[in-house]
Short mmCIF file of the C-alpha atoms (twelve columns), coordinates in Angstrom:
data_MODEL
# 
_entry.id   MODEL 
# 
loop_
_atom_site.group_PDB 
_atom_site.id 
_atom_site.type_symbol 
_atom_site.label_atom_id 
_atom_site.label_alt_id 
_atom_site.label_comp_id 
_atom_site.label_asym_id 
_atom_site.label_seq_id 
_atom_site.Cartn_x 
_atom_site.Cartn_y 
_atom_site.Cartn_z 
_atom_site.pdbx_PDB_model_num 
ATOM 1  C CA . MET A 1  -226.981 -85.413  -41.733 1 
ATOM 2  C CA . GLU A 2  -230.704 -85.970  -42.308 1 
ATOM 3  C CA . HIS A 3  -230.274 -85.681  -46.065 1 
ATOM 4  C CA . VAL A 4  -227.399 -88.151  -46.141 1 
ATOM 5  C CA . LEU A 5  -229.351 -90.587  -43.983 1 
ATOM 6  C CA . VAL A 6  -232.386 -90.331  -46.251 1 
ATOM 7  C CA . ASP A 7  -230.226 -90.877  -49.329 1 
ATOM 8  C CA . VAL A 8  -228.486 -93.915  -47.815 1 
ATOM 9  C CA . MET A 9  -231.766 -95.464  -46.653 1 
ATOM 10 C CA . ARG A 10 -233.385 -94.864  -50.049 1 
ATOM 11 C CA . ASP A 11 -230.412 -96.460  -51.823 1 
ATOM 12 C CA . GLN A 12 -230.500 -99.433  -49.451 1 
ATOM 13 C CA . ARG A 13 -234.257 -99.859  -50.023 1 
ATOM 14 C CA . ASN A 14 -233.674 -99.800  -53.787 1 
ATOM 15 C CA . LEU A 15 -231.074 -102.549 -53.311 1 
ATOM 16 C CA . GLY A 16 -233.713 -104.653 -51.540 1 
ATOM 17 C CA . ASN A 17 -232.268 -104.244 -48.058 1 
ATOM 18 C CA . LYS A 18 -235.577 -103.513 -46.346 1 
ATOM 19 C CA . GLY A 19 -237.664 -106.417 -45.206 1 
ATOM 20 C CA . ASP A 20 -241.379 -106.624 -44.476 1 
ATOM 21 C CA . ARG A 21 -240.674 -106.146 -40.793 1 
ATOM 22 C CA . GLY A 22 -238.391 -103.152 -41.188 1 
ATOM 23 C CA . TRP A 23 -234.809 -102.360 -41.982 1 
ATOM 24 C CA . LYS A 24 -232.255 -105.134 -42.032 1 
ATOM 25 C CA . LYS A 25 -229.462 -104.899 -39.464 1 
ATOM 26 C CA . SER A 26 -226.908 -104.715 -42.293 1 
ATOM 27 C CA . THR A 27 -228.704 -101.658 -43.713 1 
ATOM 28 C CA . LEU A 28 -228.551 -99.861  -40.385 1 
ATOM 29 C CA . ASN A 29 -224.863 -100.741 -40.085 1 
ATOM 30 C CA . VAL A 30 -224.118 -99.379  -43.571 1 
ATOM 31 C CA . ALA A 31 -225.976 -96.146  -42.783 1 
ATOM 32 C CA . ALA A 32 -224.247 -95.797  -39.394 1 
ATOM 33 C CA . THR A 33 -220.837 -96.268  -40.999 1 
ATOM 34 C CA . MET A 34 -221.648 -93.771  -43.748 1 
ATOM 35 C CA . LEU A 35 -222.791 -91.099  -41.278 1 
ATOM 36 C CA . SER A 36 -219.911 -91.745  -38.880 1 
ATOM 37 C CA . THR A 37 -217.376 -91.418  -41.678 1 
ATOM 38 C CA . SER A 38 -219.007 -88.473  -43.430 1 
ATOM 39 C CA . PHE A 39 -219.469 -86.352  -40.321 1 
ATOM 40 C CA . ASN A 40 -216.668 -87.619  -38.080 1 
ATOM 41 C CA . VAL A 41 -219.095 -88.659  -35.323 1 
ATOM 42 C CA . ASN A 42 -219.962 -91.962  -33.692 1 
ATOM 43 C CA . VAL A 43 -223.339 -93.157  -34.985 1 
ATOM 44 C CA . THR A 44 -224.605 -96.640  -34.147 1 
ATOM 45 C CA . SER A 45 -227.363 -98.750  -35.632 1 
ATOM 46 C CA . TYR A 46 -229.201 -98.247  -32.320 1 
ATOM 47 C CA . ASN A 47 -229.097 -94.458  -32.887 1 
ATOM 48 C CA . LEU A 48 -230.563 -94.948  -36.340 1 
ATOM 49 C CA . LYS A 49 -233.338 -97.260  -35.119 1 
ATOM 50 C CA . ASN A 50 -234.392 -94.576  -32.654 1 
ATOM 51 C CA . HIS A 51 -234.208 -91.876  -35.297 1 
ATOM 52 C CA . ILE A 52 -236.398 -93.914  -37.638 1 
ATOM 53 C CA . LYS A 53 -238.931 -94.294  -34.799 1 
ATOM 54 C CA . LEU A 54 -238.924 -90.500  -34.507 1 
ATOM 55 C CA . TRP A 55 -239.553 -90.171  -38.262 1 
ATOM 56 C CA . ARG A 56 -242.484 -92.581  -37.940 1 
ATOM 57 C CA . SER A 57 -244.023 -90.492  -35.166 1 
ATOM 58 C CA . TRP A 58 -243.612 -87.316  -37.246 1 
ATOM 59 C CA . PHE A 59 -245.193 -89.070  -40.221 1 
ATOM 60 C CA . GLY A 60 -248.158 -90.042  -38.058 1 
ATOM 61 C CA . ILE A 61 -248.640 -86.468  -36.893 1 
ATOM 62 C CA . VAL A 62 -248.422 -85.060  -40.419 1 
ATOM 63 C CA . SER A 63 -250.805 -87.736  -41.736 1 
ATOM 64 C CA . ASP A 64 -253.283 -86.951  -38.993 1 
ATOM 65 C CA . ILE A 65 -253.196 -83.224  -39.720 1 
ATOM 66 C CA . LEU A 66 -253.550 -83.719  -43.478 1 
ATOM 67 C CA . GLY A 67 -256.540 -85.986  -42.837 1 
ATOM 68 C CA . GLN A 68 -258.389 -83.084  -41.244 1 
ATOM 69 C CA . SER A 69 -260.578 -80.696  -43.200 1 
ATOM 70 C CA . GLY A 70 -258.951 -77.361  -43.971 1 
ATOM 71 C CA . PHE A 71 -255.348 -78.585  -44.207 1 
ATOM 72 C CA . ASP A 72 -253.344 -79.152  -47.363 1 
ATOM 73 C CA . TRP A 73 -249.762 -79.854  -48.473 1 
ATOM 74 C CA . ASP A 74 -247.774 -77.163  -50.315 1 
ATOM 75 C CA . ASP A 75 -245.455 -78.974  -52.751 1 
ATOM 76 C CA . THR A 76 -243.416 -75.831  -53.394 1 
ATOM 77 C CA . LYS A 77 -242.662 -75.046  -49.749 1 
ATOM 78 C CA . HIS A 78 -242.802 -78.689  -48.611 1 
ATOM 79 C CA . MET A 79 -245.045 -77.861  -45.687 1 
ATOM 80 C CA . ILE A 80 -248.577 -78.123  -44.375 1 
ATOM 81 C CA . THR A 81 -250.835 -75.179  -45.057 1 
ATOM 82 C CA . VAL A 82 -254.098 -74.275  -43.343 1 
ATOM 83 C CA . GLU A 83 -257.048 -72.371  -44.783 1 
ATOM 84 C CA . ASN A 84 -257.481 -70.125  -41.767 1 
ATOM 85 C CA . GLU A 85 -256.267 -69.649  -38.228 1 
ATOM 86 C CA . ASN A 86 -259.547 -70.909  -36.713 1 
ATOM 87 C CA . THR A 87 -259.037 -74.307  -38.340 1 
ATOM 88 C CA . TRP A 88 -255.559 -74.546  -36.773 1 
ATOM 89 C CA . ASN A 89 -256.798 -73.410  -33.351 1 
ATOM 90 C CA . GLU A 90 -259.621 -75.958  -33.465 1 
ATOM 91 C CA . TYR A 91 -257.222 -78.747  -34.394 1 
ATOM 92 C CA . CYS A 92 -254.899 -77.800  -31.516 1 
ATOM 93 C CA . THR A 93 -257.796 -77.772  -29.061 1 
ATOM 94 C CA . ILE A 94 -258.999 -81.210  -30.185 1 
ATOM 95 C CA . SER A 95 -255.461 -82.682  -30.277 1 
ATOM 96 C CA . ILE A 96 -254.788 -81.654  -26.670 1 
ATOM 97 C CA . LEU A 97 -257.893 -83.445  -25.453 1 
# 
């Protein structure tokens, strides 16, 4: 479902259906209809707005981690890597505070 949603949102963006203040209501409706039809579930534009908020929070977390020394992005595995366990433990200690 995530992959289909990403594809639909990318296609809608390429069509110019994303404004400066976020996704247009019509874009969310198109994506909701596509997901509902493809997966035989009831998805609403409200569900998608909340899911996009979740993506934004994940993006913020990943950006924060990658901004720290000792972390990098592995393009092959599509994941964050860390030089050593101490760097990770230190980040977790600081993040909790």
